[in-house]
Each structure stands twice: as structure tokens, then as C-alpha cells.
Coordinates of C-alpha atoms in Angstrom, one line a residue:
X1 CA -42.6 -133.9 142.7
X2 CA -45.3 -136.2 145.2
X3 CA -47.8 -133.5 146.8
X4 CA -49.6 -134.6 149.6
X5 CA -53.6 -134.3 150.5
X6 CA -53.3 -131.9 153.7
X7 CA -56.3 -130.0 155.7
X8 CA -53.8 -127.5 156.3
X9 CA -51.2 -125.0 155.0
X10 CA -48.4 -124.8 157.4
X11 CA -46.6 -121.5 157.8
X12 CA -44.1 -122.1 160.6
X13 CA -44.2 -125.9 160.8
X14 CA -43.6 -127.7 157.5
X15 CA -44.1 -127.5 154.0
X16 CA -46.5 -128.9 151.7
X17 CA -44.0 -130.4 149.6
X18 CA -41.8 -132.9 150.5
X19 CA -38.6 -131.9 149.7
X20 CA -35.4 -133.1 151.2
X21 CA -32.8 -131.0 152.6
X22 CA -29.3 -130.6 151.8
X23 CA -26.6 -128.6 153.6
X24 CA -26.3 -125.2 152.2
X25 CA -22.6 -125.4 152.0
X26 CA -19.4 -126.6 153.8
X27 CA -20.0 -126.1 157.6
X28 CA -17.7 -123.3 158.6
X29 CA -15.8 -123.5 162.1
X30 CA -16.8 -122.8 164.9
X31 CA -16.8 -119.2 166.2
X32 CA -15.1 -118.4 169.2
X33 CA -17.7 -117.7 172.1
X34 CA -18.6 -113.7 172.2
X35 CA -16.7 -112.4 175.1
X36 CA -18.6 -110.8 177.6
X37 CA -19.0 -107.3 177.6
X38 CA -17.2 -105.5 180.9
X39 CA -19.9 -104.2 183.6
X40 CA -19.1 -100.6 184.5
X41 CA -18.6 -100.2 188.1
X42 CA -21.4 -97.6 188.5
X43 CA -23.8 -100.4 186.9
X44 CA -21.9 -103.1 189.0
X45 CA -23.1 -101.3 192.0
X46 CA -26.8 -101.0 191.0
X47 CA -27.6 -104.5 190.1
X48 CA -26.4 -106.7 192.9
X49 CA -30.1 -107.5 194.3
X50 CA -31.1 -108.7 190.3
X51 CA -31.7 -112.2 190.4
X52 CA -28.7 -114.6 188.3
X53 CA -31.4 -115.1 184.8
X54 CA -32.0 -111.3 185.4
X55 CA -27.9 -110.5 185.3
X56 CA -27.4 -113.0 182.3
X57 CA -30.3 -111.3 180.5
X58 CA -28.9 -107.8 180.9
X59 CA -25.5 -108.6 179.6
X60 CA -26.9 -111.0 177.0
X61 CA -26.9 -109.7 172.9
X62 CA -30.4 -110.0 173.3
X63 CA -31.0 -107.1 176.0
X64 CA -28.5 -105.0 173.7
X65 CA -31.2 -105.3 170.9
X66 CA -33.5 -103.4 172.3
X67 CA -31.7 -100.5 172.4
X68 CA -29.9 -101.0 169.4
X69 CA -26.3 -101.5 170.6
X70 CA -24.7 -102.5 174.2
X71 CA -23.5 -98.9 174.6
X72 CA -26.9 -97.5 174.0
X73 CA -28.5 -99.7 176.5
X74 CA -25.5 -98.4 179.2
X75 CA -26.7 -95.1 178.1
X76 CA -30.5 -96.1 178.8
X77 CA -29.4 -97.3 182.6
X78 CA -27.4 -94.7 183.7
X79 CA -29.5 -92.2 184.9
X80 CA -32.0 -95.1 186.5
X81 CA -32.3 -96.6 190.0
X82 CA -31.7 -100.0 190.8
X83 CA -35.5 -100.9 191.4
X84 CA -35.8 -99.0 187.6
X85 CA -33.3 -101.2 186.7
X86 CA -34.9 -103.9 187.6
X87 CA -37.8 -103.5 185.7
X88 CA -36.7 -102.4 182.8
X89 CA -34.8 -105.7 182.6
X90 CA -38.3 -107.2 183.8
X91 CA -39.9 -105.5 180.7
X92 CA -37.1 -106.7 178.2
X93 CA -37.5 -110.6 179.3
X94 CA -41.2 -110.5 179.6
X95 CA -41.0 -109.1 175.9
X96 CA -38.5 -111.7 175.1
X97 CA -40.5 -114.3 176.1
X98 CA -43.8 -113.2 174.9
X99 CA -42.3 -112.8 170.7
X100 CA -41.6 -116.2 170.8
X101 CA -44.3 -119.0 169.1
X102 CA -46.7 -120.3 171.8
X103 CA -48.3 -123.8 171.3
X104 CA -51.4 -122.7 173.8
X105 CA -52.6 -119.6 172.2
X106 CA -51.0 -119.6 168.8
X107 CA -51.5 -120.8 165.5
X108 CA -48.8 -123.0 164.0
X109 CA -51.1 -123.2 160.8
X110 CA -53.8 -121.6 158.6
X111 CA -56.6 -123.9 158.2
X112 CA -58.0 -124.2 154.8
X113 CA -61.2 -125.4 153.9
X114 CA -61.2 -128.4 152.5
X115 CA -64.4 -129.2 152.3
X116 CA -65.3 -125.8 149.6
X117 CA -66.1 -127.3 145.9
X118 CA -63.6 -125.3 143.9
X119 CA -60.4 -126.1 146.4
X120 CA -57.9 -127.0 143.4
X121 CA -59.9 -125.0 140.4
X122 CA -57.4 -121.6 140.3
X123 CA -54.5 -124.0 139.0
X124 CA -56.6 -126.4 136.9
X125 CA -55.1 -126.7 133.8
X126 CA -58.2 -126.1 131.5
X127 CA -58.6 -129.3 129.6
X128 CA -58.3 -129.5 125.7
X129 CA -61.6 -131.1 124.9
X130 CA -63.2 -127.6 126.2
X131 CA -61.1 -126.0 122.8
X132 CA -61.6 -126.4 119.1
X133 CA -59.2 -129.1 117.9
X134 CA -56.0 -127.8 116.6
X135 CA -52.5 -128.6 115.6
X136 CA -50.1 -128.1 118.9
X137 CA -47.9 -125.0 118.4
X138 CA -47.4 -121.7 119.1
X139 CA -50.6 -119.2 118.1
X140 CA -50.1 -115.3 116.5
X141 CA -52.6 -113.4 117.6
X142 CA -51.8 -110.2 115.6
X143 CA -54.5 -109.3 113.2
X144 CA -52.0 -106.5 110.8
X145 CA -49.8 -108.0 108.5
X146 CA -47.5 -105.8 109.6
X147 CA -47.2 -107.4 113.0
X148 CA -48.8 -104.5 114.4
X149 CA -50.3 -106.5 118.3
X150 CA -53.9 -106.9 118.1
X151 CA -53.6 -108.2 121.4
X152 CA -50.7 -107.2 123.7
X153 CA -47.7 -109.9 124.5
X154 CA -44.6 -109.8 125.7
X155 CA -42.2 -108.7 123.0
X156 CA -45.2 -108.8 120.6
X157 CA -44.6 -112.6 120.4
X158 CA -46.9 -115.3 119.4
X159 CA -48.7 -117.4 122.4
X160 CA -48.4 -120.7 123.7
X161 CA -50.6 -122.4 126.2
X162 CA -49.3 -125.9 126.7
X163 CA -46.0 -127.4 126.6
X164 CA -47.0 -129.4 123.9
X165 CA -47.4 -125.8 121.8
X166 CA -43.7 -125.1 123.0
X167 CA -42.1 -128.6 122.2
X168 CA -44.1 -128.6 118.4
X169 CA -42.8 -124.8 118.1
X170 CA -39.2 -125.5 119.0
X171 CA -39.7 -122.7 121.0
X172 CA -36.3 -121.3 122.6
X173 CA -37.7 -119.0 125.2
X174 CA -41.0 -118.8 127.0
X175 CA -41.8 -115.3 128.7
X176 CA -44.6 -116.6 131.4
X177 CA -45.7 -114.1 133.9
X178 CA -46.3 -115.1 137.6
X179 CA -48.3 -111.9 139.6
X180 CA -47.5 -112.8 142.9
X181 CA -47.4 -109.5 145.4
X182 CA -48.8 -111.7 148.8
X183 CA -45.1 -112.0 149.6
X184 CA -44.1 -108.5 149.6
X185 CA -44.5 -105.7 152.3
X186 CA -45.6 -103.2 149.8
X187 CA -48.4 -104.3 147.4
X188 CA -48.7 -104.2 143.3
X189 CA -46.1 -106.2 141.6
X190 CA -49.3 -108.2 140.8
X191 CA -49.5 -106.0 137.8
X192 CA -45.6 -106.2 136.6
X193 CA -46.5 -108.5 133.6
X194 CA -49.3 -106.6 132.7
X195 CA -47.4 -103.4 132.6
X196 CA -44.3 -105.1 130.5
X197 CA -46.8 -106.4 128.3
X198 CA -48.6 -103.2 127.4
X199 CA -44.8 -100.9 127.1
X200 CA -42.5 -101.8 124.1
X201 CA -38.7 -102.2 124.7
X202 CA -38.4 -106.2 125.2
X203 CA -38.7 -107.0 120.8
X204 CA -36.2 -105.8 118.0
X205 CA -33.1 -105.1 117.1
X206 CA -30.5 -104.9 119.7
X207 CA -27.9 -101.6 118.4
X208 CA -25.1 -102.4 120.7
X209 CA -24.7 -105.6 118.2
X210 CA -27.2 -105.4 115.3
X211 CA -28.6 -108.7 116.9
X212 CA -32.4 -109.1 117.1
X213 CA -33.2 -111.8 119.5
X214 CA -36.5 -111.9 118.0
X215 CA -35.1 -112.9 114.5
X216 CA -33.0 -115.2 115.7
X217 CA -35.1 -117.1 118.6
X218 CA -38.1 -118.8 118.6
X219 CA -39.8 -116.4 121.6
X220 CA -43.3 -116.7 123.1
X221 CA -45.7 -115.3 125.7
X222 CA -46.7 -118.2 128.0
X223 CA -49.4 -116.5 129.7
X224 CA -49.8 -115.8 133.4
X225 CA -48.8 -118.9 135.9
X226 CA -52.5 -118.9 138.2
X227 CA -51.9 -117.1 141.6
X228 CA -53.6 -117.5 144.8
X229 CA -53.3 -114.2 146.2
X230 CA -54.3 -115.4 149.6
X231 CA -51.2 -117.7 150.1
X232 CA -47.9 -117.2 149.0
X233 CA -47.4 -120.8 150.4
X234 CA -49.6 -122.4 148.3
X235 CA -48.5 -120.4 145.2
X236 CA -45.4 -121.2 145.2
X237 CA -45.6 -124.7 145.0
X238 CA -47.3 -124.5 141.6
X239 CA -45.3 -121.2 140.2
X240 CA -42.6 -124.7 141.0
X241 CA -44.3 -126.9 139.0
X242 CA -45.1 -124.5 136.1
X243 CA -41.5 -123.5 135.6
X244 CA -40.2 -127.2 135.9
X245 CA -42.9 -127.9 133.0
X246 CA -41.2 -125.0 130.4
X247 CA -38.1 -126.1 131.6
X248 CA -38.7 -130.2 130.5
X249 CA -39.7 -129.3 126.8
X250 CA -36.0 -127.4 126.4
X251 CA -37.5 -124.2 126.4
X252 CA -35.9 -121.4 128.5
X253 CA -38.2 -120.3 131.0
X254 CA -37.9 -116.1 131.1
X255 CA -40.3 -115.1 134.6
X256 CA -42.3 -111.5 134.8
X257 CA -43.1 -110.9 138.4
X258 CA -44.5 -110.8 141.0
X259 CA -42.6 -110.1 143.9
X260 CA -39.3 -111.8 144.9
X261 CA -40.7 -114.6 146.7
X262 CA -40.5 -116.1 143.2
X263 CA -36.9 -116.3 143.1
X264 CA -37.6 -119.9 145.6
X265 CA -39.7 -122.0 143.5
X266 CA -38.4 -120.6 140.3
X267 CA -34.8 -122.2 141.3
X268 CA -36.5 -125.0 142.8
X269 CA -38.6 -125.8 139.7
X270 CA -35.7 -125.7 137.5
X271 CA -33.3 -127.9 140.5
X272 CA -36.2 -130.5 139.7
X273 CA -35.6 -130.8 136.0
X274 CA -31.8 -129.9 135.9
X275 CA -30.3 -131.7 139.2
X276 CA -30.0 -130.0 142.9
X277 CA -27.1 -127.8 142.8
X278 CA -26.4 -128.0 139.1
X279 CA -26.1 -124.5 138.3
X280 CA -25.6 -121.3 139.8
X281 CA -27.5 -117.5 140.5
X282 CA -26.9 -114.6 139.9
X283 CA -29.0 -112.4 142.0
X284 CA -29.1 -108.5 140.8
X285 CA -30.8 -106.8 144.0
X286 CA -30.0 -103.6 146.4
X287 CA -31.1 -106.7 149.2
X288 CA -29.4 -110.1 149.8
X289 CA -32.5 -111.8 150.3
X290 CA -31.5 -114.3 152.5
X291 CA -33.3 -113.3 155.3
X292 CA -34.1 -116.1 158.1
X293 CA -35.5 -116.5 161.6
X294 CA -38.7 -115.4 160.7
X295 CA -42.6 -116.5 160.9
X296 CA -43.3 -117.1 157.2
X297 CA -40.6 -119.5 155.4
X298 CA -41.3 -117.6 152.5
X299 CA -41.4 -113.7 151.6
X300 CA -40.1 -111.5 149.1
X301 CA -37.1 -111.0 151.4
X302 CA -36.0 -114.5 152.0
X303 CA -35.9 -116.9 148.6
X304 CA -32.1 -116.8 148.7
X305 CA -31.7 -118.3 152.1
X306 CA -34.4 -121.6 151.0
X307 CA -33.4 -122.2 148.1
X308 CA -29.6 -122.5 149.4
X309 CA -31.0 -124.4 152.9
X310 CA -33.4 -126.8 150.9
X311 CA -30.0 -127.7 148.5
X312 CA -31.5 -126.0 144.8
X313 CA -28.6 -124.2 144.5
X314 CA -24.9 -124.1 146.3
X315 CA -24.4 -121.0 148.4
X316 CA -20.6 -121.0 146.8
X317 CA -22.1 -120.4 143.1
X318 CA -24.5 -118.1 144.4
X319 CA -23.6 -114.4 143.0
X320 CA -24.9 -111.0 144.7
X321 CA -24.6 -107.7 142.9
X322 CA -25.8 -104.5 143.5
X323 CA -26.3 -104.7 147.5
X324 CA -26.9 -101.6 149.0
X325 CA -28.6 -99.8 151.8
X326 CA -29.4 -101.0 155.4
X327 CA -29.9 -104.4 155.1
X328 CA -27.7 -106.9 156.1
X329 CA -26.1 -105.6 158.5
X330 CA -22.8 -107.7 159.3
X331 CA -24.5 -110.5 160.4
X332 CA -25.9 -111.1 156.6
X333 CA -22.5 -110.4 155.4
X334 CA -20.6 -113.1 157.6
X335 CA -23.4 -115.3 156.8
X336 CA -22.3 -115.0 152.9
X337 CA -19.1 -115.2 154.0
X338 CA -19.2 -118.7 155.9
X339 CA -21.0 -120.3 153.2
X340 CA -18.6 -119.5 150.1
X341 CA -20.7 -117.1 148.7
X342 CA -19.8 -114.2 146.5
X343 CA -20.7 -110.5 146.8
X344 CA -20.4 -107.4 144.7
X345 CA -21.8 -104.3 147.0
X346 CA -22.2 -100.9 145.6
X347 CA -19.5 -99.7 148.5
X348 CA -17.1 -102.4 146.1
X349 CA -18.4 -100.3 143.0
X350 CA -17.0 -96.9 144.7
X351 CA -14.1 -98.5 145.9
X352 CA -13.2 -100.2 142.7
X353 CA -15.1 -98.5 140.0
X354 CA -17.9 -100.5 137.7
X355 CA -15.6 -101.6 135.2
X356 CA -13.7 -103.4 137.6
X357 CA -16.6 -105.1 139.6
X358 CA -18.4 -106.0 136.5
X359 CA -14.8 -108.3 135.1
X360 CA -15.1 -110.0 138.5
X361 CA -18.8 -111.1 138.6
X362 CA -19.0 -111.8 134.6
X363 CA -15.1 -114.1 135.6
X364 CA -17.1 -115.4 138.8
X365 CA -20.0 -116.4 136.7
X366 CA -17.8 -118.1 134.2
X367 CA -16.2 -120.4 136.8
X368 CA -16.7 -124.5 136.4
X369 CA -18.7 -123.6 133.2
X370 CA -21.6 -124.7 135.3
X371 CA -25.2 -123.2 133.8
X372 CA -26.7 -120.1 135.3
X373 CA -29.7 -118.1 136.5
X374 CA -30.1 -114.7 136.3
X375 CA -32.7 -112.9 139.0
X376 CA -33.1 -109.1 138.4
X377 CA -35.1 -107.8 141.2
X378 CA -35.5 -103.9 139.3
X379 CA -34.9 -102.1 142.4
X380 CA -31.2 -103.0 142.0
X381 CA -31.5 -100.3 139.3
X382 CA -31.3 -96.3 140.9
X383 CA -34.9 -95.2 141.8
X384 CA -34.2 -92.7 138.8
X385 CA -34.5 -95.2 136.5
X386 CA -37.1 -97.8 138.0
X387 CA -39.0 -95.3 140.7
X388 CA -42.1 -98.3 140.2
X389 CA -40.7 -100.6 143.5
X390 CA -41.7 -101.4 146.4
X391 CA -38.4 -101.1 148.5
X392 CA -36.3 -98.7 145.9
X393 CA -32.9 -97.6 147.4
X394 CA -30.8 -94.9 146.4
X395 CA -27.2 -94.8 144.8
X396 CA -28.3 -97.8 142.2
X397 CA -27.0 -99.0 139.1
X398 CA -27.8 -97.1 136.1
X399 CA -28.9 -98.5 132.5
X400 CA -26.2 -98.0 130.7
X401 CA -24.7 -100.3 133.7
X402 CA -27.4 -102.6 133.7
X403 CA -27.8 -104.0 130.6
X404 CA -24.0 -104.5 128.9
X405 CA -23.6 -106.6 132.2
X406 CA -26.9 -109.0 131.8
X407 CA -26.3 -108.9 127.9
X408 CA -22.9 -110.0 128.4
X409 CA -24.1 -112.6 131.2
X410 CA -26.1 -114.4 128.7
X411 CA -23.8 -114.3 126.2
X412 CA -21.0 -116.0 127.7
X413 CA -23.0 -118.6 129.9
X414 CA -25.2 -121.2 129.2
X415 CA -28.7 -120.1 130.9
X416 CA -31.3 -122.2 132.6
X417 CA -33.5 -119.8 133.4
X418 CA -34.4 -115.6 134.0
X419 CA -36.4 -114.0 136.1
X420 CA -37.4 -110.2 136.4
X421 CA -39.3 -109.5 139.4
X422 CA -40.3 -106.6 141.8
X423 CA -42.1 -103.9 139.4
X424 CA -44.3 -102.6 140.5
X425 CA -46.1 -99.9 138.0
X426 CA -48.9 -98.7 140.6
X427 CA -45.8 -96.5 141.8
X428 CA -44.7 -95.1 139.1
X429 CA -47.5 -92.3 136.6
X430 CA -44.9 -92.8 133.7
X431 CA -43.9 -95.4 131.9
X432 CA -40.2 -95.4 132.5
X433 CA -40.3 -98.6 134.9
X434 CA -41.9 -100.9 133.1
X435 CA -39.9 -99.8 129.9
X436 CA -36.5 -100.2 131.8
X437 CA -37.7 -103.8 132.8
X438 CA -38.6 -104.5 129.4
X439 CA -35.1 -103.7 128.2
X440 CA -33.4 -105.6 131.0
X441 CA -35.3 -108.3 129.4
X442 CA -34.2 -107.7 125.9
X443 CA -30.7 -107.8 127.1
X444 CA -31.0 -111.4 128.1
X445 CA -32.6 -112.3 125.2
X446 CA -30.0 -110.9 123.2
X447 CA -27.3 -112.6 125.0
X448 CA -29.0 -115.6 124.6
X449 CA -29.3 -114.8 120.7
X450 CA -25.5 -114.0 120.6
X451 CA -25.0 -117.8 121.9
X452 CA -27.0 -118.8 119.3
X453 CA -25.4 -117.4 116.5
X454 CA -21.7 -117.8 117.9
X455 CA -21.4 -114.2 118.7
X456 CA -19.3 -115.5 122.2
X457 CA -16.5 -113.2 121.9
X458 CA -16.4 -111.1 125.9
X459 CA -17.8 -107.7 125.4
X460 CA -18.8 -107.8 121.9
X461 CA -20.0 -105.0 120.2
X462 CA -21.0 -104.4 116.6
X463 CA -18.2 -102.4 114.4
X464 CA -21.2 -101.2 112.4
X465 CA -22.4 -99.0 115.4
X466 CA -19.5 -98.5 117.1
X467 CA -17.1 -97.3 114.0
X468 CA -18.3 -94.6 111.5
X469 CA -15.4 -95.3 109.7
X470 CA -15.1 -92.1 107.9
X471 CA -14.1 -90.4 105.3
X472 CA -12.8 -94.1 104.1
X473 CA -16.5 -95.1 103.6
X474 CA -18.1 -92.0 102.7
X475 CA -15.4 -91.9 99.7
X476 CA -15.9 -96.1 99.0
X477 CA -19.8 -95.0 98.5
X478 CA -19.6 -92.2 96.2
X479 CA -17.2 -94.0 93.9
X480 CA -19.6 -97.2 94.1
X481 CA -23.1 -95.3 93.3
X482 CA -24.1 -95.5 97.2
X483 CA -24.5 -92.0 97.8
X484 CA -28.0 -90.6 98.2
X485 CA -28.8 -88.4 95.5
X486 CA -30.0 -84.4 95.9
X487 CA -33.4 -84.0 94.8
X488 CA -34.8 -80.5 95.1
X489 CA -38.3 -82.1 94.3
X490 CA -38.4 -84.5 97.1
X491 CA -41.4 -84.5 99.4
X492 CA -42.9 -81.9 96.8
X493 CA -44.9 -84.3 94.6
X494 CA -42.9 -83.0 91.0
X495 CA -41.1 -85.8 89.4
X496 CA -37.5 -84.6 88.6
X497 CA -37.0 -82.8 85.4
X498 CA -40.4 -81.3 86.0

């Protein structure tokens, strides 16, 4: 990836990253033009003295925006005059006009200093002669035999710190946590992989199929990926190139957030090891995340729509589930329509019932055997189980919904990459977020597991914890010596016979 020398960091103008851009998917036709709406004679006969851009204002999409629909705005003019008319149409233009960017007085950049000492030093990578010499590979850092942590991690897994640590570790899966929150309207995700760190749920066993990802995997905590929390926009070009660097070693890379603004250079780290438009996404949020048409080119609430308009990933195996709430509205909808891409709304859910929606996606997923990656914004999950969000919205998944679905997701594809993102535990006095996130986390990992040990057959759930298999067993174990044996004594101290 070539980065070049600027003195500025452009917002609304151009990127610091050269990146070329590739359709986001088949053009679709051409809509037919919008027909225009019918003039009411009582309206007809107040606006004869508005001048011809006043009249092609007022019966423009745009005038009906500011009251929220064309037959609010009628509503709005009825009762006025035509001088009131006239000025209100005034007021809407001159508002119009005024929202849009203006060269004279406004800033089409930040300006950074580039003249300050330490510029680059919050993404230095800390170089090894500063360290005692050691043998690359990845570090414990628990203290107990028993594996009790010393020092938290995620899933109380051993560290790694450079990519030669996970290349000499054969190292499967490398948790890294990004704290990015500058991209979000609502502030705290910063402290998402602290809070996963410090609540169990992401290590052991997995009971649904006696698999323990942590057994089976070679899993550890890559640290945090340096932030500047004063720019998302120069954050995310490194968050890009710390994610590309797990990804070239073979290593999964498995992202704590941060807000959502992650989802964009996560994808676009992993296009630049993998190929443009190599895999797919599937995006677990109650929002599509595609918004556009907006100042920043990059907040929590549009990564979908740059990373499918920059060419990372192909809006056609791009998957939504879990949308919800007030936002898109139907233009968001046709927009996922006209560029192929698939969507699994919680209105589907009550229409068709869980079961039902979850065959699809998993079947979608599976189509073209192309690679995937999973983004888990919590807030898909009902506030009842993840009330630590930013922008929670009711009538969620649950759990139980949850994680079967991202188990079985990487169980049955070959991953590239999972992210978990939005968390944010400065909203939440228990600790039932940040435990939920942890065992959204553990699901993937199991999946993954599964993959490795063969386990790939749809749905697959252990016969051990599913089927008690009584009285066949209980009789098999007393006639083999397996029963447990009454002692009266027990817990007492007396030895039997005593």
C-alpha cells in the first residue's frame, strides 16, 4: 500500500491512500424520471407571481424534505398567503443553498501539523533492539500453573507482538483490539477490548459440541492496534495496515472494537492480502451501514457503502442480517436492491420465522464457496441482552439466536477474517454486554475449530449433550463398574469402614 507525505488530512476531498476505485456492482437501469406531483388548484391559484426556480423548488423532492413528505408540505401551505408562500419557499432555497460545501468560507480539509516532532510516533512500531533478545513466538503471561491470568487477555490466551511471534507460533487466530470511538455519534467503544478482556466467556469448552476452540487452535491476544482518537481518517489507514500484516503470516485476524467505522479498513486490509472482491460479508447489524452523501467519508454508519464503492468487497456477496428500526428508509433498501445485495430484516424474521431466515443467509453464505467475513456490530443483539451500545434498537436477536448462527457460519465457510465491534461497556453497570460479546466471539472460534477438526456436518451438535440416552446407559454403567458409589462418610473426613 504506497502512502503519501501530505500537510493535510482531507475529509471531503480525497483520501490519504491511494486506492483505486472499482464499480460497486453491475450498473442497474435507469429509473424512470419521478413524475411530478399534481398542484392542487387552491395552491395553483396562490403561486402564480413565484418566480419559475421558485415553482420548480416547491414541487421539487427537495422542498418535500423539509416537511417530511409532499403531503405534509401541502398541509404546511394551506392555511398561508401567497406573499407567506413565497417566503417560506424563499427560506427553504436559501437553506438549500447555504448546507451545501462552500469553497470561500469553508474548510475542505483539517490541517495537521506537520512541523510537531512526534507526527508519526502513536503508530511506531517499537523497535526490537529496545527489548531483551528472545526467540520469536508467542509469550504466556500467566504466572499459576493452573492457567489462572496474571494479566488479563482475550480468552486468557498467550500474547504476541510481532508477526514474526505469530508466523514462529503457527498461530491460527489473532484477537487484536482496535479502540476506535472518533467515528461514532455516541462515545465509549474505546473501552470494548478492555471490557472483553477483563469478562470471561470467549475460552473453553463449547457444550453445544464438546469442542474447545482453545484446545484445538493456536489463539493469541495481539494487543491493541495504536488509535488516534483525534482522526478517524488517519486511523483507519493504519487499523488497514495492521490487519493486512495478521492476515500475510496465515493467521486469522479476529478484531475487538471500536466502533463500526472499523468494518472499512478491516475489509480493505484483508482485500490487500486476499484480492479485491475475493470474498464476501456478512454484516450482523440492526443498521445497513451504507450510509452516503455525507461530510466525513468515513463514520460508524457508513463502512458498508466504501468498502463496496472503493471495490474491497462486491455488493452481490455482501450479506445484511438483523436490520431493524428507522434507518434506511426505502431509499437504503432500493439501494441494496440495485446492487445485488442480500438482506435479512427482522420484519423477514416475523414474516418467516428465525429458522427459516437463518437456512437462507447460512445457504446465501455458502454460495460460490468464496471465503467470508463476519462483522458483528452487538447492537444487532436485543438491548436486553447487549444494553452497552451506542445506538441499541429494540425487537433484536436473542442469544440463543445469535450464536448457533455465527457458530454454524464459521463452521461451514472458510473465514478470512471477524470483527466484533460497537460495545460499548460505559453503558452498561453489569457485566452482561461485554460477556454476550465474548460469547459471540467464542462462537466463531468454535466454528472455526469445528473446520479444523472436520466437524463440517450443517447444524452439528454433540449427541453427548443433546441425548441422555437413558435408562440404556444408566443400565450399561452399573453392569460395567461406572456407577458412583454411596458413601455415607463422604465430605465427613471418616474413611469407610470407620
Amino acid at each position: 500500500m504506497r502512502i503519501w507525505l501530505i500537510a493535510t488530512v482531507v475529509l471531503s476531498v480525497s483520501s490519504v491512500v491511494t486506492i483505486p476505485v472499482a464499480p460497486a456492482a453491475e450498473p442497474a437501469k435507469a429509473a424512470a424520471p419521478a413524475k411530478a406531483p399534481e398542484i392542487p388548484a387552491w395552491l395553483e391559484a396562490k403561486i402564480g407571481g413565484l418566480t419559475k426556480e421558485q415553482r420548480e423548488f416547491l414541487l421539487s423532492e427537495e422542498a418535500d424534505g423539509f416537511a417530511g413528505s409532499h403531503q405534509k408540505l401541502l398541509q404546511r401551505l394551506e392555511t398561508k398567503s401567497p406573499e407567506e408562500i413565497a417566503a417560506y419557499v424563499d427560506g427553504m432555497m436559501s437553506v438549500a443553498k447555504a448546507q451545501k460545501f462552500n469553497p470561500a468560507t469553508d474548510m475542505a480539509a483539517i490541517p495537521l501539523n506537520t512541523e510537531a516532532s512526534e507526527f508519526n510516533l502513536w503508530k511506531l512500531r517499537r523497535p526490537e533492539s529496545f527489548s531483551p533478545r528472545r526467540e520469536p513466538g508467542p509469550i504466556s503471561l500467566n504466572y499459576y500453573a493452573s492457567g489462572r491470568p496474571a494479566i488479563r487477555t482475550f480468552a486468557n490466551a498467550p500474547v504476541a507482538i510481532y508477526p514474526e511471534d505469530l508466523v514462529a507460533g503457527k498461530v491460527d487466530v489473532a484477537i487484536v483490539g482496535a479502540p476506535l470511538d472518533m467515528g461514532s455519534y455516541y462515545r465509549g467503544q474505546r473501552f470494548g477490548p478492555m471490557a472483553m478482556r477483563n469478562e470471561y466467556g470467549a475460552g473453553g469448552i463449547d457444550m453445544n459440541t464438546m469442542v474447545n476452540p482453545s484446545k484445538e487452535l493456536n489463539i493469541v491476544d495481539y494487543g491493541d492496534i495504536a488509535i488516534d482518537n483525534m482522526s478517524t481518517e488517519r486511523t483507519v489507514h493504519h487499523v488497514r495496515e495492521r490487519v493486512a500484516e495478521i492476515a500475510r503470516t496465515g493467521a486469522l485476524p479476529f478484531i475487538v472494537g471500536g466502533d463500526h467505522s472499523l468494518e472499512y479498513p478491516n475489509i480493505a486490509g484483508l482485500a490487500d492480502v486476499h484480492g479485491k472482491g475475493s470474498f464476501g460479508v456478512v454484516h450482523f447489524d440492526s443498521h445497513f451501514d451504507a450510509g452516503k452523501d455525507q461530510p466525513h467519508f468515513i463514520t460508524h454508519g457508513a463502512p458498508v457503502y466504501r468498502a463496496v464503492k472503493e471495490g474491497h468487497v462486491q455488493a452481490k456477496n455482501f450479506i445484511q442480517v438483523g436490520l431493524r428500526g428507522p434507518w434506511p428508509g426505502s431509499d437504503g433498501f432500493e439501494w441494496m436492491r440495485n446492487n445485488g445485495m442480500r438482506y435479512h430484516t427482522m420484519a423477514e424474521v416475523e414474516k418467516r420465522g428465525w429458522d427459516a431466515v437463518m437456512k437462507r443467509a447460512l445457504a446465501e453464505a455458502r454460495e460460490g464457496g468464496r471465503k467470508i467475513y463476519i462483522s458483528f456490530d452487538v447492537d444487532v443483539l436485543d438491548p436486553a441482552f447487549v444494553p452497552g451500545t451506542g445506538t441499541p434498537v429494540p425487537g433484536g436477536l436473542t442469544m440463543r439466536e445469535a450464536m448457533p448462527m455465527v457458530r454454524r457460519l464459521c463452521a461451514e465457510n472458510d473465514l478470512v477474517g471477524f470483527e466484533i465491534v460497537e460495545l460499548d461497556p460505559l453503558l452498561d453497570n453489569t457485566y452482561r454486554s461485554a460477556l454476550n460479546a465474548n460469547y459471540i466471539l467464542h462462537a466463531c472460534m468454535t466454528g472455526v475449530a469445528m473446520r479444523r477438526k472436520g466437524i463440517t456436518d450443517p447444524g452439528f451438535l454433540s449427541e453427548l449433550t443433546t441425548e441422555h440416552m437413558q435408562p440404556g446407559a444408566g443400565i450399561a454403567g452399573e453392569k460395567d463398574g461406572k456407577t458412583e458409589k454411596v458413601d455415607p462418610g463422604y465430605a465427613t473426613g471418616r474413611k469407610p469402614g470407620n
